[in-house]
Amino acid sequence: MAIRQIVKLGDEVLRKKSFAVTDFGERTHELLGDMYDTLKKANGAGLAAVQVGVLRRIFLVIKGESIEDGVYEMLNPEIIKESGEQYGTEGCLSVPGKWGEVKRPYKVTVKYQDRYGKPKTLKAEGFLAKAICHEYDHLNGVVYVDKADNLRAEEK
Ligand code: CO
């Protein structure tokens, strides 16, 4: 396992659409391990593969308050249902030191594959739903700053 460098806003790779995952073997598992280590070191809530420069439809989101609660590994995710609304502060490991408010659905249902290619469905709400939407946007070249109000640089 290894910590990978996080790509910062301004790098054009963050604006590209990621490709579907077709390899559920060792190479992808190594990437997932490195993404976990990188997310842990950075103390973030989620990380998409594109943020370490890999254009694959993969992201991690923490299950609870911190990475110690475990992470969801979502490969080829699709948000199939959204409801409600929330408006809260977001930041991004690719945009260090900045924060802004973004409107998101309160609940989402996401279909994805796990690291072995097994289909899964998750219903998420609140913080987890927000994190899934943020990471899902990365797979389509969207960064939260595109949607944020009151983007600012300050301590959280
Ligand atoms: Co982000």
Coordinates of N, CA and C and ligand atoms in Angstrom, one line a residue:
M1 N 0.8 -1.2 0.0 CA 0.0 0.0 0.0 C 0.9 1.2 0.0
A2 N 0.3 2.3 -0.5 CA 1.1 3.5 -0.7 C 0.2 4.7 -0.7
I3 N 0.8 5.8 -0.3 CA 0.1 7.1 -0.3 C 0.3 7.7 -1.7
R4 N -0.7 8.1 -2.4 CA -0.6 8.7 -3.7 C -0.8 10.2 -3.6
Q5 N -0.2 10.9 -4.5 CA -0.4 12.4 -4.5 C -1.8 12.8 -5.0
I6 N -2.4 13.7 -4.3 CA -3.7 14.2 -4.6 C -3.6 15.3 -5.6
V7 N -4.3 15.2 -6.7 CA -4.4 16.1 -7.8 C -5.1 17.4 -7.3
K8 N -4.6 18.5 -7.6 CA -5.3 19.8 -7.1 C -6.1 20.5 -8.3
L9 N -7.1 21.2 -7.8 CA -7.9 22.0 -8.8 C -7.0 22.8 -9.7
G10 N -7.3 22.8 -11.0 CA -6.4 23.5 -12.0 C -5.8 22.4 -12.9
D11 N -5.6 21.2 -12.3 CA -5.1 20.1 -13.2 C -6.3 19.6 -14.0
E12 N -6.1 19.5 -15.3 CA -7.2 19.2 -16.2 C -7.8 17.8 -16.1
V13 N -7.0 17.0 -15.4 CA -7.6 15.6 -15.3 C -8.9 15.6 -14.4
L14 N -9.0 16.6 -13.5 CA -10.2 16.7 -12.6 C -11.4 17.0 -13.4
R15 N -11.2 17.5 -14.7 CA -12.4 17.9 -15.5 C -12.8 16.8 -16.5
K16 N -12.1 15.7 -16.4 CA -12.4 14.6 -17.4 C -13.4 13.6 -16.8
K17 N -14.1 13.0 -17.7 CA -15.1 11.9 -17.2 C -14.3 10.6 -17.1
S18 N -14.6 10.0 -15.9 CA -13.9 8.7 -15.7 C -14.5 7.6 -16.4
F19 N -13.8 6.5 -16.7 CA -14.2 5.4 -17.5 C -14.7 4.3 -16.5
A20 N -15.6 3.4 -17.1 CA -16.1 2.3 -16.3 C -15.0 1.4 -15.8
V21 N -15.1 0.8 -14.7 CA -14.2 -0.2 -14.2 C -14.6 -1.6 -14.8
T22 N -13.6 -2.2 -15.4 CA -13.8 -3.6 -15.9 C -12.9 -4.6 -15.3
D23 N -11.9 -4.1 -14.5 CA -11.0 -5.0 -13.8 C -11.3 -5.0 -12.3
F24 N -11.7 -6.2 -11.9 CA -12.0 -6.4 -10.4 C -10.9 -7.2 -9.7
G25 N -9.7 -7.2 -10.3 CA -8.6 -8.0 -9.8 C -7.6 -7.2 -9.0
E26 N -6.4 -7.8 -9.0 CA -5.3 -7.3 -8.2 C -5.0 -5.8 -8.4
R27 N -5.0 -5.4 -9.7 CA -4.6 -4.0 -10.0 C -5.6 -3.0 -9.4
T28 N -6.8 -3.3 -9.5 CA -7.9 -2.4 -8.9 C -7.8 -2.5 -7.4
H29 N -7.5 -3.7 -6.8 CA -7.5 -3.8 -5.4 C -6.3 -3.0 -4.8
E30 N -5.2 -3.0 -5.6 CA -4.0 -2.2 -5.1 C -4.4 -0.7 -5.2
L31 N -5.1 -0.3 -6.2 CA -5.5 1.1 -6.3 C -6.4 1.4 -5.1
L32 N -7.4 0.6 -4.8 CA -8.3 0.8 -3.6 C -7.5 0.9 -2.3
G33 N -6.5 0.1 -2.1 CA -5.7 0.1 -0.9 C -4.9 1.4 -0.8
D34 N -4.4 1.8 -2.0 CA -3.7 3.1 -2.0 C -4.6 4.3 -1.7
M35 N -5.8 4.2 -2.3 CA -6.8 5.3 -2.1 C -7.2 5.4 -0.6
Y36 N -7.3 4.2 0.0 CA -7.6 4.2 1.5 C -6.5 4.8 2.3
D37 N -5.3 4.5 2.0 CA -4.1 5.1 2.7 C -4.1 6.6 2.5
T38 N -4.3 7.0 1.3 CA -4.3 8.4 0.9 C -5.4 9.2 1.6
L39 N -6.6 8.6 1.6 CA -7.7 9.3 2.3 C -7.5 9.4 3.8
K40 N -6.9 8.3 4.4 CA -6.7 8.3 5.8 C -5.6 9.4 6.2
K41 N -4.5 9.4 5.4 CA -3.5 10.4 5.7 C -4.0 11.8 5.6
A42 N -4.9 12.0 4.6 CA -5.4 13.4 4.3 C -6.6 13.7 5.3
N43 N -7.1 12.7 6.0 CA -8.1 12.9 7.0 C -9.4 13.5 6.3
G44 N -9.7 12.9 5.1 CA -10.9 13.3 4.4 C -12.1 12.4 4.6
A45 N -13.2 12.8 4.0 CA -14.5 12.1 4.1 C -14.7 11.2 2.9
G46 N -14.0 11.5 1.8 CA -14.2 10.7 0.6 C -13.1 11.0 -0.4
L47 N -12.9 10.1 -1.4 CA -11.8 10.3 -2.4 C -12.2 9.5 -3.6
A48 N -12.1 10.2 -4.8 CA -12.4 9.6 -6.0 C -11.1 9.2 -6.7
A49 N -11.1 8.2 -7.5 CA -9.9 7.7 -8.2 C -9.2 8.9 -9.0
V50 N -10.1 9.7 -9.7 CA -9.5 10.8 -10.5 C -8.7 11.7 -9.6
Q51 N -8.9 11.8 -8.4 CA -8.2 12.7 -7.5 C -6.7 12.2 -7.2
V52 N -6.5 10.9 -7.6 CA -5.1 10.4 -7.6 C -4.7 10.2 -9.0
G53 N -5.4 10.8 -10.0 CA -5.0 10.8 -11.4 C -5.4 9.5 -12.2
V54 N -6.3 8.7 -11.6 CA -6.7 7.5 -12.3 C -8.2 7.7 -12.7
L55 N -8.4 7.7 -14.1 CA -9.7 8.0 -14.6 C -10.6 6.7 -14.6
R56 N -10.9 6.2 -13.4 CA -11.8 5.1 -13.3 C -13.0 5.5 -12.4
R57 N -14.2 4.8 -12.6 CA -15.3 5.2 -11.9 C -15.3 4.5 -10.5
I58 N -14.5 5.0 -9.6 CA -14.3 4.5 -8.3 C -14.3 5.6 -7.3
F59 N -14.9 5.4 -6.2 CA -14.7 6.3 -5.0 C -14.8 5.6 -3.7
L60 N -14.2 6.2 -2.7 CA -14.4 5.8 -1.3 C -15.1 6.9 -0.6
V61 N -16.0 6.5 0.3 CA -16.6 7.4 1.3 C -16.6 6.8 2.7
I62 N -16.3 7.6 3.7 CA -16.3 7.0 5.1 C -17.7 6.7 5.5
K63 N -17.8 5.6 6.3 CA -19.1 5.1 6.7 C -19.7 5.9 7.9
G64 N -18.8 6.5 8.7 CA -19.3 7.2 9.9 C -18.6 8.5 10.1
E65 N -18.2 8.8 11.3 CA -17.5 10.1 11.6 C -16.1 10.1 11.1
S66 N -15.4 9.0 11.1 CA -14.0 9.0 10.6 C -13.8 7.7 9.9
I67 N -12.6 7.6 9.3 CA -12.2 6.4 8.6 C -12.1 5.2 9.4
E68 N -12.0 5.4 10.7 CA -12.0 4.2 11.7 C -13.3 3.5 11.6
D69 N -14.4 4.1 11.2 CA -15.7 3.5 11.1 C -15.8 2.6 9.8
G70 N -14.8 2.7 9.0 CA -14.8 1.9 7.7 C -15.1 2.8 6.6
V71 N -15.0 2.2 5.4 CA -15.3 3.0 4.1 C -16.2 2.1 3.2
Y72 N -17.0 2.8 2.5 CA -17.7 2.1 1.3 C -16.8 2.3 0.1
E73 N -16.5 1.2 -0.6 CA -15.8 1.2 -1.8 C -16.9 1.1 -2.9
M74 N -17.0 2.1 -3.7 CA -18.1 2.1 -4.8 C -17.4 2.2 -6.2
L75 N -17.7 1.1 -6.9 CA -17.2 1.0 -8.3 C -18.3 1.0 -9.2
N76 N -18.2 1.8 -10.3 CA -19.3 2.0 -11.3 C -20.6 2.4 -10.6
P77 N -20.6 3.4 -9.7 CA -21.8 3.8 -9.0 C -22.8 4.5 -9.9
E78 N -24.1 4.3 -9.6 CA -25.1 5.1 -10.3 C -26.1 5.5 -9.2
I79 N -26.4 6.8 -9.2 CA -27.4 7.3 -8.3 C -28.7 7.1 -9.0
I80 N -29.6 6.2 -8.4 CA -30.8 5.8 -9.1 C -32.0 6.5 -8.5
K81 N -31.9 7.1 -7.3 CA -33.0 7.8 -6.7 C -32.5 8.9 -5.8
E82 N -33.2 10.0 -5.9 CA -32.8 11.2 -5.0 C -34.1 11.7 -4.4
S83 N -34.0 12.1 -3.1 CA -35.2 12.8 -2.6 C -34.8 13.8 -1.5
G84 N -35.6 14.8 -1.2 CA -35.4 15.8 -0.2 C -34.2 16.7 -0.6
E85 N -33.8 17.5 0.4 CA -32.8 18.5 0.1 C -32.0 18.8 1.3
Q86 N -30.8 19.1 1.2 CA -29.9 19.6 2.3 C -29.0 20.6 1.7
Y87 N -28.6 21.5 2.6 CA -27.7 22.6 2.2 C -26.6 22.7 3.3
G88 N -25.4 22.3 2.9 CA -24.4 22.3 3.9 C -23.0 22.6 3.4
T89 N -22.1 22.7 4.3 CA -20.7 23.1 3.9 C -19.9 21.9 3.4
E90 N -19.2 22.1 2.3 CA -18.4 21.1 1.7 C -17.0 21.7 1.5
G91 N -16.0 20.7 1.5 CA -14.6 21.0 1.1 C -14.2 19.8 0.3
C92 N -13.0 19.9 -0.2 CA -12.5 18.8 -1.1 C -11.0 18.7 -1.0
L93 N -10.5 17.5 -0.9 CA -9.0 17.4 -0.8 C -8.3 17.9 -2.0
S94 N -9.0 18.1 -3.1 CA -8.3 18.7 -4.3 C -8.4 20.2 -4.3
V95 N -9.1 20.8 -3.3 CA -9.2 22.2 -3.2 C -8.9 22.6 -1.7
P96 N -7.6 22.4 -1.3 CA -7.3 22.6 0.1 C -7.6 24.0 0.7
G97 N -8.1 24.0 1.9 CA -8.3 25.3 2.6 C -9.5 26.1 2.2
K98 N -10.3 25.5 1.3 CA -11.5 26.3 0.9 C -12.8 25.5 1.3
W99 N -13.9 26.3 1.5 CA -15.2 25.7 1.9 C -16.2 26.5 1.2
G100 N -17.4 25.8 1.0 CA -18.5 26.5 0.4 C -19.8 25.7 0.7
E101 N -20.9 26.4 0.5 CA -22.2 25.7 0.7 C -22.8 25.2 -0.6
V102 N -23.3 23.9 -0.5 CA -23.8 23.3 -1.7 C -25.2 22.6 -1.4
K103 N -26.1 22.8 -2.3 CA -27.4 22.1 -2.2 C -27.3 20.7 -2.7
R104 N -27.8 19.7 -1.9 CA -27.7 18.3 -2.3 C -29.0 17.7 -1.9
P105 N -29.3 16.5 -2.5 CA -30.5 15.7 -2.0 C -30.2 15.2 -0.6
Y106 N -31.3 15.1 0.2 CA -31.1 14.6 1.5 C -30.9 13.1 1.6
K107 N -31.6 12.4 0.6 CA -31.5 11.0 0.5 C -31.1 10.6 -0.9
V108 N -30.3 9.5 -1.0 CA -30.0 9.0 -2.3 C -30.0 7.4 -2.2
T109 N -30.4 6.8 -3.3 CA -30.2 5.4 -3.5 C -29.1 5.2 -4.5
V110 N -28.1 4.5 -4.2 CA -27.0 4.3 -5.1 C -26.7 2.8 -5.4
K111 N -26.6 2.5 -6.7 CA -26.3 1.1 -7.1 C -24.8 1.1 -7.5
Y112 N -24.1 0.1 -7.1 CA -22.6 0.1 -7.4 C -22.2 -1.3 -7.4
Q113 N -20.9 -1.5 -7.7 CA -20.3 -2.8 -7.6 C -19.2 -2.7 -6.5
D114 N -19.0 -3.8 -5.8 CA -17.9 -3.9 -4.8 C -16.6 -4.2 -5.5
R115 N -15.5 -4.4 -4.8 CA -14.2 -4.6 -5.4 C -14.1 -6.0 -6.2
Y116 N -15.1 -6.8 -5.9 CA -15.1 -8.1 -6.6 C -16.1 -8.1 -7.8
G117 N -16.8 -7.0 -8.0 CA -17.7 -6.8 -9.1 C -19.1 -7.2 -8.7
K118 N -19.3 -7.5 -7.4 CA -20.7 -7.9 -7.0 C -21.6 -6.7 -6.9
P119 N -22.8 -6.8 -7.5 CA -23.7 -5.6 -7.4 C -24.3 -5.4 -6.0
K120 N -24.4 -4.1 -5.6 CA -24.9 -3.7 -4.3 C -25.8 -2.5 -4.5
T121 N -26.6 -2.3 -3.5 CA -27.5 -1.1 -3.4 C -27.4 -0.6 -2.0
L122 N -27.3 0.8 -1.9 CA -27.2 1.4 -0.6 C -28.2 2.6 -0.6
K123 N -29.0 2.7 0.5 CA -29.8 3.9 0.7 C -29.0 4.7 1.7
A124 N -28.8 6.0 1.4 CA -28.0 6.8 2.3 C -28.8 8.1 2.5
E125 N -28.5 8.7 3.7 CA -29.1 10.0 3.9 C -28.1 10.9 4.7
G126 N -28.5 12.2 4.8 CA -27.7 13.1 5.5 C -26.2 13.2 5.0
F127 N -25.3 13.2 5.9 CA -23.9 13.4 5.6 C -23.4 12.4 4.5
L128 N -23.8 11.1 4.7 CA -23.4 10.1 3.7 C -23.9 10.4 2.3
A129 N -25.2 10.8 2.2 CA -25.7 11.1 0.9 C -25.0 12.3 0.3
K130 N -24.7 13.3 1.1 CA -23.9 14.4 0.6 C -22.6 14.0 0.1
A131 N -21.9 13.1 0.8 CA -20.5 12.7 0.4 C -20.6 11.9 -0.9
I132 N -21.6 11.0 -1.0 CA -21.8 10.2 -2.2 C -22.0 11.1 -3.4
C133 N -22.8 12.1 -3.3 CA -23.1 13.1 -4.4 C -21.8 13.8 -4.8
H134 N -21.1 14.3 -3.8 CA -19.8 15.0 -4.0 C -18.8 14.1 -4.8
E135 N -18.7 12.9 -4.4 CA -17.7 12.0 -5.0 C -18.2 11.6 -6.4
Y136 N -19.5 11.3 -6.5 CA -20.1 11.0 -7.8 C -19.8 12.1 -8.8
D137 N -20.0 13.3 -8.4 CA -19.7 14.4 -9.3 C -18.2 14.3 -9.9
H138 N -17.3 14.0 -9.0 CA -15.9 13.9 -9.5 C -15.8 12.9 -10.7
L139 N -16.6 11.9 -10.7 CA -16.5 10.9 -11.8 C -16.9 11.5 -13.1
N140 N -17.7 12.6 -13.1 CA -18.1 13.2 -14.3 C -17.4 14.6 -14.5
G141 N -16.3 14.8 -13.9 CA -15.5 16.0 -14.1 C -16.0 17.2 -13.4
V142 N -16.9 17.0 -12.5 CA -17.5 18.2 -11.7 C -16.9 18.3 -10.4
V143 N -16.5 19.5 -10.0 CA -15.9 19.8 -8.7 C -16.9 20.7 -7.9
Y144 N -17.0 20.5 -6.6 CA -18.0 21.1 -5.9 C -18.0 22.7 -6.0
V145 N -16.8 23.2 -6.3 CA -16.7 24.7 -6.4 C -17.6 25.2 -7.6
D146 N -17.9 24.3 -8.5 CA -18.8 24.7 -9.6 C -20.2 25.0 -9.1
K147 N -20.6 24.4 -8.0 CA -22.0 24.5 -7.5 C -22.1 25.3 -6.2
A148 N -20.9 25.7 -5.6 CA -20.9 26.2 -4.3 C -21.3 27.7 -4.2
D149 N -22.0 28.1 -3.1 CA -22.2 29.5 -2.8 C -21.2 29.8 -1.8
N150 N -20.8 31.1 -1.7 CA -20.0 31.6 -0.6 C -18.7 30.8 -0.5
L151 N -18.1 30.5 -1.6 CA -16.8 29.8 -1.6 C -15.8 30.7 -0.9
R152 N -15.1 30.1 0.1 CA -14.2 31.0 0.9 C -13.0 30.2 1.4
A153 N -12.0 30.9 1.8 CA -10.8 30.2 2.4 C -10.8 30.6 3.9
E154 N -10.9 29.6 4.7 CA -10.9 29.8 6.1 C -10.8 28.4 6.8
E155 N -10.5 28.5 8.1 CA -10.5 27.3 8.9 C -11.9 26.8 9.0
K156 N -12.1 25.5 9.0 CA -13.5 25.0 9.1 C -14.0 25.2 10.6
Ligands
CO1 CO -13.8 16.3 -3.7

